[in-house]
Amino acid sequence: MERPCDAESVVIEYIPGREKVPLLQIHGGADATIAYDGGPRRDECLPSIPHDVRTWAGLNNISATSNVSEPLTDNATGYQFGDGEEEGLVTHVYAGDEVGHSWPATIGNPDNGRNGDGPASFNASSVILEFFGEWYGRAQNDTETEYLEC
């Protein structure tokens, strides 16, 4: 007998090793491997991506409601959680309805070629470098961080 799976309320048991753990989640709507809406997979109940992101915001003691959403492109949207200096501590990028379980890039790559999707409307590498520069560069020193252009 299968257990019921509610992807919007499944208990997520994360135990962060410290307070204020930056999280960047990039996910596409056409991912058939780890569905954006969650659900049953390999005898487990996976959370929806929004539920997962809200849980991380709660673990970081910031609002579980995105206070900033902005289009990255016509197809991709960034959602930032947190206020003031913590704005963006938890960030979710919805890569678009057509992006599957592939590395988002504006040029074709072996990943999206293999998965039959892409190219995406943005480059995940640039988003990741900016995020890590912001959160992990800040942890190293409190000076402004220069970002790499990709």
mmCIF file of C-alpha atoms in Angstrom:
data_model
loop_
_atom_site.group_PDB
_atom_site.id
_atom_site.type_symbol
_atom_site.label_atom_id
_atom_site.label_comp_id
_atom_site.label_asym_id
_atom_site.label_seq_id
_atom_site.Cartn_x
_atom_site.Cartn_y
_atom_site.Cartn_z
ATOM 1 C CA MET A 1 0.000 0.000 0.000
ATOM 2 C CA GLU A 2 1.401 3.358 -1.029
ATOM 3 C CA ARG A 3 1.603 6.190 1.447
ATOM 4 C CA PRO A 4 -0.244 9.372 0.508
ATOM 5 C CA CYS A 5 2.029 12.110 -0.781
ATOM 6 C CA ASP A 6 1.240 15.780 -0.214
ATOM 7 C CA ALA A 7 4.114 17.684 -1.826
ATOM 8 C CA GLU A 8 2.990 20.960 -0.213
ATOM 9 C CA SER A 9 3.144 19.724 3.367
ATOM 10 C CA VAL A 10 5.655 16.869 3.416
ATOM 11 C CA VAL A 11 7.936 17.225 6.436
ATOM 12 C CA ILE A 12 11.437 18.248 5.388
ATOM 13 C CA GLU A 13 14.075 17.302 7.922
ATOM 14 C CA TYR A 14 17.065 19.526 7.233
ATOM 15 C CA ILE A 15 19.556 20.145 9.999
ATOM 16 C CA PRO A 16 21.748 23.078 8.985
ATOM 17 C CA GLY A 17 25.224 23.037 10.505
ATOM 18 C CA ARG A 18 25.080 26.750 11.270
ATOM 19 C CA GLU A 19 22.714 29.704 11.290
ATOM 20 C CA LYS A 20 21.931 31.661 8.131
ATOM 21 C CA VAL A 21 22.775 29.137 5.434
ATOM 22 C CA PRO A 22 22.566 30.752 1.968
ATOM 23 C CA LEU A 23 20.543 28.676 -0.480
ATOM 24 C CA LEU A 24 20.208 29.060 -4.234
ATOM 25 C CA GLN A 25 17.660 26.787 -5.881
ATOM 26 C CA ILE A 26 17.400 26.766 -9.711
ATOM 27 C CA HIS A 27 14.690 24.598 -11.193
ATOM 28 C CA GLY A 28 12.714 24.301 -14.409
ATOM 29 C CA GLY A 29 9.055 23.483 -14.836
ATOM 30 C CA ALA A 30 9.612 20.646 -17.316
ATOM 31 C CA ASP A 31 11.887 18.593 -15.032
ATOM 32 C CA ALA A 32 10.658 15.003 -15.303
ATOM 33 C CA THR A 33 13.392 13.680 -12.961
ATOM 34 C CA ILE A 34 12.674 15.867 -9.911
ATOM 35 C CA ALA A 35 9.255 17.365 -10.612
ATOM 36 C CA TYR A 36 8.836 21.064 -9.787
ATOM 37 C CA ASP A 37 5.513 20.249 -8.146
ATOM 38 C CA GLY A 38 7.045 17.392 -6.134
ATOM 39 C CA GLY A 39 5.248 14.105 -5.615
ATOM 40 C CA PRO A 40 6.076 10.416 -5.337
ATOM 41 C CA ARG A 41 9.517 9.253 -6.482
ATOM 42 C CA ARG A 42 11.338 6.038 -5.571
ATOM 43 C CA ASP A 43 9.074 5.273 -2.607
ATOM 44 C CA GLU A 44 9.519 8.774 -1.180
ATOM 45 C CA CYS A 45 7.365 11.889 -1.194
ATOM 46 C CA LEU A 46 9.351 14.776 -2.648
ATOM 47 C CA PRO A 47 8.347 18.304 -1.668
ATOM 48 C CA SER A 48 7.361 20.829 -4.279
ATOM 49 C CA ILE A 49 10.221 23.200 -5.034
ATOM 50 C CA PRO A 50 8.320 26.202 -3.578
ATOM 51 C CA HIS A 51 7.653 24.224 -0.345
ATOM 52 C CA ASP A 52 11.340 23.257 -0.162
ATOM 53 C CA VAL A 53 12.461 26.873 -0.612
ATOM 54 C CA ARG A 54 9.961 28.180 1.964
ATOM 55 C CA THR A 55 11.228 25.551 4.425
ATOM 56 C CA TRP A 56 14.811 26.785 3.974
ATOM 57 C CA ALA A 57 13.666 30.356 4.529
ATOM 58 C CA GLY A 58 12.033 29.265 7.783
ATOM 59 C CA LEU A 59 15.187 27.440 8.893
ATOM 60 C CA ASN A 60 17.084 30.681 8.299
ATOM 61 C CA ASN A 61 14.534 32.571 10.416
ATOM 62 C CA ILE A 62 13.495 34.790 7.528
ATOM 63 C CA SER A 63 10.043 35.253 6.038
ATOM 64 C CA ALA A 64 8.840 32.248 4.078
ATOM 65 C CA THR A 65 7.134 34.665 1.687
ATOM 66 C CA SER A 66 9.234 35.982 -1.176
ATOM 67 C CA ASN A 67 9.567 39.720 -0.763
ATOM 68 C CA VAL A 68 11.281 40.289 -4.098
ATOM 69 C CA SER A 69 10.453 38.698 -7.411
ATOM 70 C CA GLU A 70 11.872 39.910 -10.641
ATOM 71 C CA PRO A 71 12.092 38.543 -14.140
ATOM 72 C CA LEU A 72 15.592 37.487 -15.123
ATOM 73 C CA THR A 73 14.394 37.045 -18.696
ATOM 74 C CA ASP A 74 11.016 36.683 -20.408
ATOM 75 C CA ASN A 75 10.950 33.027 -19.269
ATOM 76 C CA ALA A 76 12.851 32.949 -15.956
ATOM 77 C CA THR A 77 11.982 34.592 -12.641
ATOM 78 C CA GLY A 78 14.068 35.079 -9.509
ATOM 79 C CA TYR A 79 12.470 35.017 -6.052
ATOM 80 C CA GLN A 80 14.405 36.361 -3.075
ATOM 81 C CA PHE A 81 13.586 35.765 0.566
ATOM 82 C CA GLY A 82 14.796 37.876 3.487
ATOM 83 C CA ASP A 83 14.937 41.584 4.264
ATOM 84 C CA GLY A 84 17.698 44.157 4.598
ATOM 85 C CA GLU A 85 21.140 42.564 4.681
ATOM 86 C CA GLU A 86 19.486 39.139 4.490
ATOM 87 C CA GLU A 87 17.607 39.876 1.263
ATOM 88 C CA GLY A 88 18.352 37.022 -1.109
ATOM 89 C CA LEU A 89 19.801 34.732 1.586
ATOM 90 C CA VAL A 90 17.373 32.175 0.171
ATOM 91 C CA THR A 91 16.923 32.600 -3.568
ATOM 92 C CA HIS A 92 14.870 30.553 -5.990
ATOM 93 C CA VAL A 93 15.168 30.868 -9.754
ATOM 94 C CA TYR A 94 12.300 29.405 -11.734
ATOM 95 C CA ALA A 95 14.096 28.609 -14.983
ATOM 96 C CA GLY A 96 10.946 28.534 -17.125
ATOM 97 C CA ASP A 97 8.246 26.139 -18.241
ATOM 98 C CA GLU A 98 10.392 24.526 -20.936
ATOM 99 C CA VAL A 99 13.516 23.771 -18.862
ATOM 100 C CA GLY A 100 13.878 20.167 -17.749
ATOM 101 C CA HIS A 101 16.546 18.394 -15.698
ATOM 102 C CA SER A 102 19.351 20.226 -17.491
ATOM 103 C CA TRP A 103 21.981 22.867 -16.846
ATOM 104 C CA PRO A 104 20.359 26.179 -17.862
ATOM 105 C CA ALA A 105 22.483 27.908 -20.496
ATOM 106 C CA THR A 106 21.751 30.154 -23.455
ATOM 107 C CA ILE A 107 23.761 27.857 -25.703
ATOM 108 C CA GLY A 108 23.267 24.173 -26.276
ATOM 109 C CA ASN A 109 25.247 21.806 -24.081
ATOM 110 C CA PRO A 110 25.487 18.025 -23.693
ATOM 111 C CA ASP A 111 23.115 18.134 -20.729
ATOM 112 C CA ASN A 112 20.173 19.761 -22.494
ATOM 113 C CA GLY A 113 20.947 17.906 -25.699
ATOM 114 C CA ARG A 114 20.644 14.612 -23.831
ATOM 115 C CA ASN A 115 17.424 15.722 -22.112
ATOM 116 C CA GLY A 116 15.825 17.222 -25.220
ATOM 117 C CA ASP A 117 15.332 20.700 -23.811
ATOM 118 C CA GLY A 118 17.113 24.037 -23.940
ATOM 119 C CA PRO A 119 18.781 26.164 -24.531
ATOM 120 C CA ALA A 120 17.471 28.174 -21.582
ATOM 121 C CA SER A 121 16.847 31.924 -21.495
ATOM 122 C CA PHE A 122 19.682 32.601 -18.993
ATOM 123 C CA ASN A 123 23.027 31.189 -17.911
ATOM 124 C CA ALA A 124 22.920 29.426 -14.555
ATOM 125 C CA SER A 125 26.691 29.811 -14.209
ATOM 126 C CA SER A 126 26.406 33.615 -14.061
ATOM 127 C CA VAL A 127 23.600 33.443 -11.491
ATOM 128 C CA ILE A 128 25.582 30.990 -9.350
ATOM 129 C CA LEU A 129 28.781 33.053 -9.469
ATOM 130 C CA GLU A 130 26.901 36.191 -8.472
ATOM 131 C CA PHE A 131 25.126 34.376 -5.614
ATOM 132 C CA PHE A 132 28.324 32.843 -4.253
ATOM 133 C CA GLY A 133 30.158 36.147 -4.634
ATOM 134 C CA GLU A 134 27.440 37.857 -2.621
ATOM 135 C CA TRP A 135 27.059 35.343 0.188
ATOM 136 C CA TYR A 136 30.387 33.609 0.430
ATOM 137 C CA GLY A 137 32.492 36.601 -0.589
ATOM 138 C CA ARG A 138 30.760 38.553 2.170
ATOM 139 C CA ALA A 139 31.622 35.818 4.681
ATOM 140 C CA GLN A 140 35.321 36.145 3.819
ATOM 141 C CA ASN A 141 35.455 39.893 4.221
ATOM 142 C CA ASP A 142 32.988 42.686 4.565
ATOM 143 C CA THR A 143 34.223 44.614 1.537
ATOM 144 C CA GLU A 144 32.472 44.862 -1.784
ATOM 145 C CA THR A 145 32.810 41.822 -3.980
ATOM 146 C CA GLU A 146 33.706 42.142 -7.636
ATOM 147 C CA TYR A 147 31.715 39.829 -9.860
ATOM 148 C CA LEU A 148 32.949 37.881 -12.825
ATOM 149 C CA GLU A 149 31.171 38.558 -16.074
ATOM 150 C CA CYS A 150 30.272 35.386 -17.940
#
